[in-house]
PDB file of C-alpha atoms in Angstrom:
ATOM      1  CA  MET A  10      22.897 -22.103 -20.908  1.00  0.00           C
ATOM      2  CA  MET A  11      20.267 -24.378 -22.116  1.00  0.00           C
ATOM      3  CA  PRO A  12      17.278 -24.972 -19.703  1.00  0.00           C
ATOM      4  CA  VAL A  13      17.225 -28.543 -18.907  1.00  0.00           C
ATOM      5  CA  HIS A  14      14.257 -30.711 -17.194  1.00  0.00           C
ATOM      6  CA  LEU A  15      14.129 -30.829 -13.596  1.00  0.00           C
ATOM      7  CA  ARG A  16      14.682 -33.752 -11.759  1.00  0.00           C
ATOM      8  CA  ASP A  17      12.880 -34.696  -8.048  1.00  0.00           C
ATOM      9  CA  SER A  18      15.375 -34.037  -5.534  1.00  0.00           C
ATOM     10  CA  VAL A  19      15.145 -32.749  -1.601  1.00  0.00           C
ATOM     11  CA  ILE A  20      15.080 -29.581  -3.315  1.00  0.00           C
ATOM     12  CA  PRO A  21      11.139 -28.963  -4.381  1.00  0.00           C
ATOM     13  CA  LYS A  22      10.972 -28.253  -8.227  1.00  0.00           C
ATOM     14  CA  HIS A  23       9.515 -24.891  -7.726  1.00  0.00           C
ATOM     15  CA  GLU A  24      12.617 -24.169  -5.170  1.00  0.00           C
ATOM     16  CA  GLN A  25      14.925 -25.013  -7.864  1.00  0.00           C
ATOM     17  CA  LEU A  26      13.293 -22.945 -10.745  1.00  0.00           C
ATOM     18  CA  ARG A  27      13.160 -20.267  -8.426  1.00  0.00           C
ATOM     19  CA  ALA A  28      16.791 -19.874  -7.511  1.00  0.00           C
ATOM     20  CA  ILE A  29      16.930 -20.232 -11.555  1.00  0.00           C
ATOM     21  CA  LEU A  30      14.556 -17.231 -12.558  1.00  0.00           C
ATOM     22  CA  LEU A  31      16.544 -15.163  -9.947  1.00  0.00           C
ATOM     23  CA  HIS A  32      19.586 -15.324 -11.293  1.00  0.00           C
ATOM     24  CA  LYS A  33      17.956 -14.837 -14.725  1.00  0.00           C
ATOM     25  CA  CYS A  34      15.958 -11.721 -13.822  1.00  0.00           C
ATOM     26  CA  THR A  35      19.166 -10.682 -11.727  1.00  0.00           C
ATOM     27  CA  LYS A  36      21.880 -11.524 -14.065  1.00  0.00           C
ATOM     28  CA  GLU A  37      20.409 -11.462 -17.083  1.00  0.00           C
ATOM     29  CA  LEU A  38      18.571  -9.093 -17.603  1.00  0.00           C
ATOM     30  CA  GLN A  39      18.052  -5.634 -16.923  1.00  0.00           C
ATOM     31  CA  PRO A  40      14.673  -4.096 -14.681  1.00  0.00           C
ATOM     32  CA  GLY A  41      11.652  -4.104 -16.623  1.00  0.00           C
ATOM     33  CA  ASP A  42      12.477  -6.685 -19.457  1.00  0.00           C
ATOM     34  CA  LEU A  43      10.260  -9.364 -19.918  1.00  0.00           C
ATOM     35  CA  MET A  44      10.049 -12.583 -18.110  1.00  0.00           C
ATOM     36  CA  THR A  45       9.880 -15.897 -19.927  1.00  0.00           C
ATOM     37  CA  SER A  46       6.003 -17.114 -20.381  1.00  0.00           C
ATOM     38  CA  GLU A  47       4.545 -19.581 -18.567  1.00  0.00           C
ATOM     39  CA  ARG A  48       3.794 -21.957 -21.069  1.00  0.00           C
ATOM     40  CA  LYS A  49       7.422 -21.444 -22.578  1.00  0.00           C
ATOM     41  CA  LEU A  50       9.267 -22.597 -18.685  1.00  0.00           C
ATOM     42  CA  MET A  51       6.977 -25.057 -18.230  1.00  0.00           C
ATOM     43  CA  GLN A  52       8.189 -26.861 -21.371  1.00  0.00           C
ATOM     44  CA  ASP A  53      11.708 -25.801 -21.154  1.00  0.00           C
ATOM     45  CA  TYR A  54      11.908 -27.498 -17.051  1.00  0.00           C
ATOM     46  CA  GLY A  55       9.417 -29.808 -17.745  1.00  0.00           C
ATOM     47  CA  VAL A  56       7.458 -28.462 -14.689  1.00  0.00           C
ATOM     48  CA  SER A  57       3.923 -28.188 -13.647  1.00  0.00           C
ATOM     49  CA  ARG A  58       2.078 -24.942 -14.358  1.00  0.00           C
ATOM     50  CA  ILE A  59       1.399 -25.214 -10.546  1.00  0.00           C
ATOM     51  CA  THR A  60       5.240 -25.352  -9.789  1.00  0.00           C
ATOM     52  CA  VAL A  61       5.616 -22.225 -12.579  1.00  0.00           C
ATOM     53  CA  ARG A  62       2.894 -20.410 -10.927  1.00  0.00           C
ATOM     54  CA  GLU A  63       4.677 -21.019  -7.426  1.00  0.00           C
ATOM     55  CA  ALA A  64       8.575 -19.605  -7.812  1.00  0.00           C
ATOM     56  CA  ILE A  65       7.119 -16.579 -10.188  1.00  0.00           C
ATOM     57  CA  GLY A  66       4.945 -15.348  -7.008  1.00  0.00           C
ATOM     58  CA  GLN A  67       8.242 -15.820  -4.493  1.00  0.00           C
ATOM     59  CA  LEU A  68       9.785 -13.986  -6.209  1.00  0.00           C
ATOM     60  CA  VAL A  69       6.781 -11.630  -6.977  1.00  0.00           C
ATOM     61  CA  ASN A  70       6.560 -11.418  -3.558  1.00  0.00           C
ATOM     62  CA  GLU A  71      10.300 -11.301  -3.196  1.00  0.00           C
ATOM     63  CA  GLY A  72      10.187  -7.645  -4.783  1.00  0.00           C
ATOM     64  CA  HIS A  73      12.240  -9.939  -7.765  1.00  0.00           C
ATOM     65  CA  LEU A  74       9.627  -9.714 -10.125  1.00  0.00           C
ATOM     66  CA  VAL A  75       6.336  -7.323 -11.065  1.00  0.00           C
ATOM     67  CA  ARG A  76       2.915  -8.712 -12.896  1.00  0.00           C
ATOM     68  CA  VAL A  77       1.307  -6.056 -15.317  1.00  0.00           C
ATOM     69  CA  ARG A  78      -2.391  -7.288 -16.006  1.00  0.00           C
ATOM     70  CA  GLY A  79      -2.978  -8.625 -19.663  1.00  0.00           C
ATOM     71  CA  LYS A  80       0.537  -8.123 -20.684  1.00  0.00           C
ATOM     72  CA  GLY A  81       3.156 -10.446 -18.582  1.00  0.00           C
ATOM     73  CA  THR A  82       5.738 -10.779 -15.784  1.00  0.00           C
ATOM     74  CA  PHE A  83       8.569  -8.104 -15.820  1.00  0.00           C
ATOM     75  CA  VAL A  84      11.618  -7.572 -13.091  1.00  0.00           C
ATOM     76  CA  ALA A  85      11.228  -4.864 -11.480  1.00  0.00           C
ATOM     77  CA  HIS A  86      13.637  -1.953 -10.671  1.00  0.00           C
ATOM     78  CA  ARG A  87      15.615  -2.299  -7.905  1.00  0.00           C
ATOM     79  CA  PRO A  88      14.704   0.137  -5.438  1.00  0.00           C
ATOM     80  CA  VAL A  89      17.272   2.717  -3.925  1.00  0.00           C
ATOM     81  CA  GLN A  90      17.195   2.355  -0.118  1.00  0.00           C
ATOM     82  CA  SER A  91      18.382   5.494   1.802  1.00  0.00           C
ATOM     83  CA  LYS A  92      19.784   5.781   5.110  1.00  0.00           C
ATOM     84  CA  LEU A  93      17.826   7.588   7.342  1.00  0.00           C
ATOM     85  CA  HIS A  94      21.111   9.871   7.674  1.00  0.00           C
ATOM     86  CA  LEU A  95      22.342  13.092   6.425  1.00  0.00           C
ATOM     87  CA  ALA A  96      23.713  12.609   2.837  1.00  0.00           C
ATOM     88  CA  SER A  97      23.026  14.963  -0.504  1.00  0.00           C
ATOM     89  CA  PHE A  98      20.960  12.427  -3.103  1.00  0.00           C
ATOM     90  CA  THR A  99      24.817  12.239  -5.148  1.00  0.00           C
ATOM     91  CA  GLU A 100      26.758  10.623  -2.847  1.00  0.00           C
ATOM     92  CA  GLU A 101      23.941   8.369  -1.456  1.00  0.00           C
ATOM     93  CA  MET A 102      23.293   6.753  -5.004  1.00  0.00           C
ATOM     94  CA  ARG A 103      26.715   6.567  -5.678  1.00  0.00           C
ATOM     95  CA  ALA A 104      27.736   4.802  -2.594  1.00  0.00           C
ATOM     96  CA  GLN A 105      25.121   1.925  -3.195  1.00  0.00           C
ATOM     97  CA  GLY A 106      26.187   1.569  -6.073  1.00  0.00           C
ATOM     98  CA  HIS A 107      23.617   3.513  -8.487  1.00  0.00           C
ATOM     99  CA  LYS A 108      24.550   5.852 -11.105  1.00  0.00           C
ATOM    100  CA  PRO A 109      23.096   9.371 -10.776  1.00  0.00           C
ATOM    101  CA  THR A 110      22.003  12.525 -13.083  1.00  0.00           C
ATOM    102  CA  THR A 111      20.167  14.736 -12.738  1.00  0.00           C
ATOM    103  CA  VAL A 112      17.723  17.402 -14.398  1.00  0.00           C
ATOM    104  CA  VAL A 113      17.603  21.420 -14.659  1.00  0.00           C
ATOM    105  CA  LEU A 114      13.891  21.624 -14.161  1.00  0.00           C
ATOM    106  CA  GLN A 115      13.930  25.616 -13.442  1.00  0.00           C
ATOM    107  CA  SER A 116      17.172  27.753 -12.055  1.00  0.00           C
ATOM    108  CA  GLU A 117      16.301  31.289 -10.801  1.00  0.00           C
ATOM    109  CA  GLU A 118      15.790  33.736  -8.252  1.00  0.00           C
ATOM    110  CA  ASP A 119      12.777  35.066  -7.139  1.00  0.00           C
ATOM    111  CA  ALA A 120      11.290  36.188  -3.889  1.00  0.00           C
ATOM    112  CA  ALA A 121      10.803  33.281  -1.740  1.00  0.00           C
ATOM    113  CA  PRO A 122       7.943  31.862  -1.036  1.00  0.00           C
ATOM    114  CA  GLU A 123       5.718  32.736   3.053  1.00  0.00           C
ATOM    115  CA  ALA A 124       6.521  29.011   3.815  1.00  0.00           C
ATOM    116  CA  THR A 125      10.004  28.887   2.745  1.00  0.00           C
ATOM    117  CA  ALA A 126      11.148  32.694   3.685  1.00  0.00           C
ATOM    118  CA  LYS A 127      10.301  31.697   7.366  1.00  0.00           C
ATOM    119  CA  ALA A 128      11.941  28.646   6.844  1.00  0.00           C
ATOM    120  CA  LEU A 129      15.556  30.341   6.358  1.00  0.00           C
ATOM    121  CA  ARG A 130      14.514  33.436   9.025  1.00  0.00           C
ATOM    122  CA  ILE A 131      14.586  35.896   6.175  1.00  0.00           C
ATOM    123  CA  ALA A 132      12.159  38.723   5.787  1.00  0.00           C
ATOM    124  CA  PRO A 133       8.848  37.935   3.408  1.00  0.00           C
ATOM    125  CA  ASP A 134       9.598  38.391  -0.580  1.00  0.00           C
ATOM    126  CA  THR A 135      13.088  38.753  -0.290  1.00  0.00           C
ATOM    127  CA  SER A 136      14.670  36.877  -3.483  1.00  0.00           C
ATOM    128  CA  ALA A 137      16.330  33.704  -2.897  1.00  0.00           C
ATOM    129  CA  TYR A 138      17.428  30.641  -4.980  1.00  0.00           C
ATOM    130  CA  HIS A 139      15.016  29.069  -6.651  1.00  0.00           C
ATOM    131  CA  VAL A 140      16.540  25.153  -7.982  1.00  0.00           C
ATOM    132  CA  LYS A 141      13.798  22.749  -9.365  1.00  0.00           C
ATOM    133  CA  ARG A 142      15.374  18.747 -10.310  1.00  0.00           C
ATOM    134  CA  LEU A 143      14.933  15.864 -11.618  1.00  0.00           C
ATOM    135  CA  ARG A 144      16.998  12.694 -10.301  1.00  0.00           C
ATOM    136  CA  LEU A 145      17.541   9.545 -11.436  1.00  0.00           C
ATOM    137  CA  ALA A 146      18.905   6.407  -9.983  1.00  0.00           C
ATOM    138  CA  ASP A 147      21.026   4.388 -12.974  1.00  0.00           C
ATOM    139  CA  GLY A 148      18.271   6.472 -15.457  1.00  0.00           C
ATOM    140  CA  GLU A 149      15.197   6.088 -13.734  1.00  0.00           C
ATOM    141  CA  PRO A 150      12.781   8.800 -12.417  1.00  0.00           C
ATOM    142  CA  VAL A 151      13.695   8.817  -8.472  1.00  0.00           C
ATOM    143  CA  SER A 152      12.573  11.895  -6.966  1.00  0.00           C
ATOM    144  CA  VAL A 153      11.726  15.813  -7.861  1.00  0.00           C
ATOM    145  CA  ASP A 154      13.294  17.747  -5.517  1.00  0.00           C
ATOM    146  CA  ASP A 155      11.843  21.854  -4.730  1.00  0.00           C
ATOM    147  CA  GLY A 156      14.661  23.526  -3.710  1.00  0.00           C
ATOM    148  CA  TRP A 157      15.592  27.465  -1.968  1.00  0.00           C
ATOM    149  CA  PHE A 158      18.478  28.436  -0.882  1.00  0.00           C
ATOM    150  CA  ASN A 159      19.246  31.492   0.950  1.00  0.00           C
ATOM    151  CA  ALA A 160      20.817  34.199  -2.161  1.00  0.00           C
ATOM    152  CA  ALA A 161      23.072  35.934   0.479  1.00  0.00           C
ATOM    153  CA  LEU A 162      24.933  32.787   1.801  1.00  0.00           C
ATOM    154  CA  LEU A 163      25.217  30.973  -1.442  1.00  0.00           C
ATOM    155  CA  PRO A 164      26.409  33.802  -4.147  1.00  0.00           C
ATOM    156  CA  GLY A 165      26.734  32.833  -7.492  1.00  0.00           C
ATOM    157  CA  LEU A 166      25.314  29.284  -6.858  1.00  0.00           C
ATOM    158  CA  LEU A 167      22.882  29.309 -10.192  1.00  0.00           C
ATOM    159  CA  ASP A 168      26.347  29.882 -12.670  1.00  0.00           C
ATOM    160  CA  LEU A 169      27.593  26.301 -10.711  1.00  0.00           C
ATOM    161  CA  ASP A 170      26.940  23.353 -12.266  1.00  0.00           C
ATOM    162  CA  LEU A 171      23.910  22.553 -10.489  1.00  0.00           C
ATOM    163  CA  THR A 172      23.200  18.641 -11.806  1.00  0.00           C
ATOM    164  CA  GLY A 173      25.978  17.306  -9.080  1.00  0.00           C
ATOM    165  CA  SER A 174      25.748  18.057  -4.895  1.00  0.00           C
ATOM    166  CA  ILE A 175      24.550  21.501  -4.242  1.00  0.00           C
ATOM    167  CA  TYR A 176      25.532  20.604  -0.331  1.00  0.00           C
ATOM    168  CA  ARG A 177      29.230  19.724  -2.131  1.00  0.00           C
ATOM    169  CA  ALA A 178      29.720  22.980  -3.965  1.00  0.00           C
ATOM    170  CA  THR A 179      28.019  24.727  -0.876  1.00  0.00           C
ATOM    171  CA  ALA A 180      31.006  23.035   1.722  1.00  0.00           C
ATOM    172  CA  ASP A 181      33.785  23.350  -1.578  1.00  0.00           C
ATOM    173  CA  LYS A 182      32.588  26.909  -2.135  1.00  0.00           C
ATOM    174  CA  TYR A 183      30.937  28.753   0.481  1.00  0.00           C
ATOM    175  CA  GLY A 184      32.452  27.138   3.566  1.00  0.00           C
ATOM    176  CA  MET A 185      28.925  26.101   4.601  1.00  0.00           C
ATOM    177  CA  PRO A 186      28.718  22.419   4.849  1.00  0.00           C
ATOM    178  CA  ILE A 187      25.160  21.093   6.018  1.00  0.00           C
ATOM    179  CA  ASP A 188      26.301  19.228   8.651  1.00  0.00           C
ATOM    180  CA  ARG A 189      22.246  19.279  10.160  1.00  0.00           C
ATOM    181  CA  ALA A 190      18.812  19.354   9.190  1.00  0.00           C
ATOM    182  CA  GLU A 191      14.990  19.227  10.430  1.00  0.00           C
ATOM    183  CA  GLN A 192      12.698  16.649   8.193  1.00  0.00           C
ATOM    184  CA  THR A 193       9.500  16.123   7.840  1.00  0.00           C
ATOM    185  CA  VAL A 194       8.053  12.669   6.201  1.00  0.00           C
ATOM    186  CA  SER A 195       4.523  11.888   4.425  1.00  0.00           C
ATOM    187  CA  ALA A 196       2.511   9.858   2.780  1.00  0.00           C
ATOM    188  CA  ASP A 197       0.835  11.524  -0.493  1.00  0.00           C
ATOM    189  CA  GLY A 198      -1.081  11.444  -3.599  1.00  0.00           C
ATOM    190  CA  ALA A 199       1.029  12.580  -6.712  1.00  0.00           C
ATOM    191  CA  SER A 200       0.082  15.551  -8.762  1.00  0.00           C
ATOM    192  CA  GLN A 201      -0.144  15.572 -12.624  1.00  0.00           C
ATOM    193  CA  GLU A 202       3.260  17.467 -12.704  1.00  0.00           C
ATOM    194  CA  ILE A 203       4.596  15.405 -10.301  1.00  0.00           C
ATOM    195  CA  ALA A 204       3.548  11.614 -11.782  1.00  0.00           C
ATOM    196  CA  THR A 205       4.197  13.212 -15.777  1.00  0.00           C
ATOM    197  CA  LEU A 206       7.890  13.491 -13.916  1.00  0.00           C
ATOM    198  CA  LEU A 207       8.278  10.745 -12.297  1.00  0.00           C
ATOM    199  CA  GLY A 208       6.347   8.796 -14.657  1.00  0.00           C
ATOM    200  CA  ILE A 209       3.571   7.657 -12.879  1.00  0.00           C
ATOM    201  CA  LYS A 210       0.383   7.489 -12.220  1.00  0.00           C
ATOM    202  CA  LYS A 211      -1.933  11.371 -11.392  1.00  0.00           C
ATOM    203  CA  GLY A 212      -2.928   9.846  -7.172  1.00  0.00           C
ATOM    204  CA  ALA A 213      -0.014   7.621  -7.679  1.00  0.00           C
ATOM    205  CA  PRO A 214       1.340   6.906  -3.952  1.00  0.00           C
ATOM    206  CA  VAL A 215       4.792   8.992  -3.456  1.00  0.00           C
ATOM    207  CA  MET A 216       6.930   9.628  -0.294  1.00  0.00           C
ATOM    208  CA  TYR A 217       6.910  13.832   0.169  1.00  0.00           C
ATOM    209  CA  PHE A 218       9.863  15.096   2.383  1.00  0.00           C
ATOM    210  CA  ASP A 219      10.062  18.542   3.588  1.00  0.00           C
ATOM    211  CA  ARG A 220      13.451  19.380   5.350  1.00  0.00           C
ATOM    212  CA  VAL A 221      15.840  22.487   6.319  1.00  0.00           C
ATOM    213  CA  SER A 222      19.051  22.286   5.813  1.00  0.00           C
ATOM    214  CA  PHE A 223      21.500  24.125   8.602  1.00  0.00           C
ATOM    215  CA  SER A 224      25.339  24.708   8.043  1.00  0.00           C
ATOM    216  CA  GLY A 225      26.300  25.507  12.418  1.00  0.00           C
ATOM    217  CA  PRO A 226      22.479  27.630  13.612  1.00  0.00           C
ATOM    218  CA  THR A 227      22.378  28.991  10.104  1.00  0.00           C
ATOM    219  CA  PRO A 228      19.432  27.511   8.083  1.00  0.00           C
ATOM    220  CA  VAL A 229      20.813  26.947   3.884  1.00  0.00           C
ATOM    221  CA  GLU A 230      18.301  25.021   2.111  1.00  0.00           C
ATOM    222  CA  HIS A 231      14.024  24.837   2.172  1.00  0.00           C
ATOM    223  CA  THR A 232      13.343  21.667   0.278  1.00  0.00           C
ATOM    224  CA  ARG A 233      10.411  19.627  -0.695  1.00  0.00           C
ATOM    225  CA  SER A 234      11.410  16.257  -2.980  1.00  0.00           C
ATOM    226  CA  TRP A 235       8.629  13.954  -3.755  1.00  0.00           C
ATOM    227  CA  TYR A 236       9.767   9.971  -4.353  1.00  0.00           C
ATOM    228  CA  ARG A 237       8.430   7.567  -6.362  1.00  0.00           C
ATOM    229  CA  SER A 238       7.413   4.471  -3.222  1.00  0.00           C
ATOM    230  CA  ASP A 239       8.285   2.020  -5.382  1.00  0.00           C
ATOM    231  CA  ARG A 240      11.826   2.987  -6.173  1.00  0.00           C
ATOM    232  CA  TYR A 241      12.848   4.812  -2.551  1.00  0.00           C
ATOM    233  CA  GLN A 242      13.121   3.133   0.597  1.00  0.00           C
ATOM    234  CA  LEU A 243      13.897   4.770   3.782  1.00  0.00           C
ATOM    235  CA  GLN A 244      15.956   2.102   6.196  1.00  0.00           C
ATOM    236  CA  MET A 245      16.228   3.520   9.632  1.00  0.00           C
ATOM    237  CA  GLU A 246      17.299   2.260  13.235  1.00  0.00           C
ATOM    238  CA  VAL A 247      15.468   1.881  15.916  1.00  0.00           C
ATOM    239  CA  GLN A 248      16.692   1.730  19.459  1.00  0.00           C
ATOM    240  CA  GLY A 249      14.428   1.575  23.066  1.00  0.00           C
ATOM    241  CA  GLU A 250      15.563   4.634  25.406  1.00  0.00           C
ATOM    242  CA  ARG A 251      17.936   3.031  28.015  1.00  0.00           C
ATOM    243  CA  THR A 252      17.717   3.672  31.641  1.00  0.00           C
ATOM    244  CA  GLN A 253      19.144   2.916  34.693  1.00  0.00           C
ATOM    245  CA  ARG A 254      18.569   0.585  36.889  1.00  0.00           C
ATOM    246  CA  SER A 255      19.069   1.553  41.391  1.00  0.00           C
ATOM    247  CA  VAL A 256      20.969  -1.003  43.408  1.00  0.00           C
TER     248      VAL A 256
END
């Protein structure tokens, strides 16, 4: 559809333009695409620079667009939103309409680090499966998962397709569904290795997860993960403590 000059109405011109640009960046363009320049928008829609900047500014604040100094305004990557519950990355992404993919970076049997041995309740230097993976949603890197698994409970795990859900494998192949986890989340700065894998600058903010997953009372997995904070959001429901009143 050819652009037409906006007219005065009960809806301010910056709101009219915002609606047009929102449709463009969500329906016509792809994440990372360059948005039309301010000068071109002024010409196409017959509006002032102030109107254009107001419309674009709203979309930047809402997370639909991102400004890059010296380069222009680009369509933002849609952040992955995760509800704080126990699910595999693969299942979580598919449930939200994203296409998950995984690159296996490391797959080996090695002596478990001290912290991992303690988490998995195995003797120090006991062999465990080490699986390191880069996780992507819609082709864009979201996280790096560095996981260790109890080899005695999951014999032959490294022979399976590790690009899929390991949680699904523990349930279907080994009869050990992951039904509980203990997890801490903190802010961190990306190391050079993590930054390279996630496509960000060294020291950029990431969310760091340290999780021990259980099947019943038995710890099965100890994983550390680094998530891009601009592409991953945690959503949770917080409730107040219920109290009973005496009458």
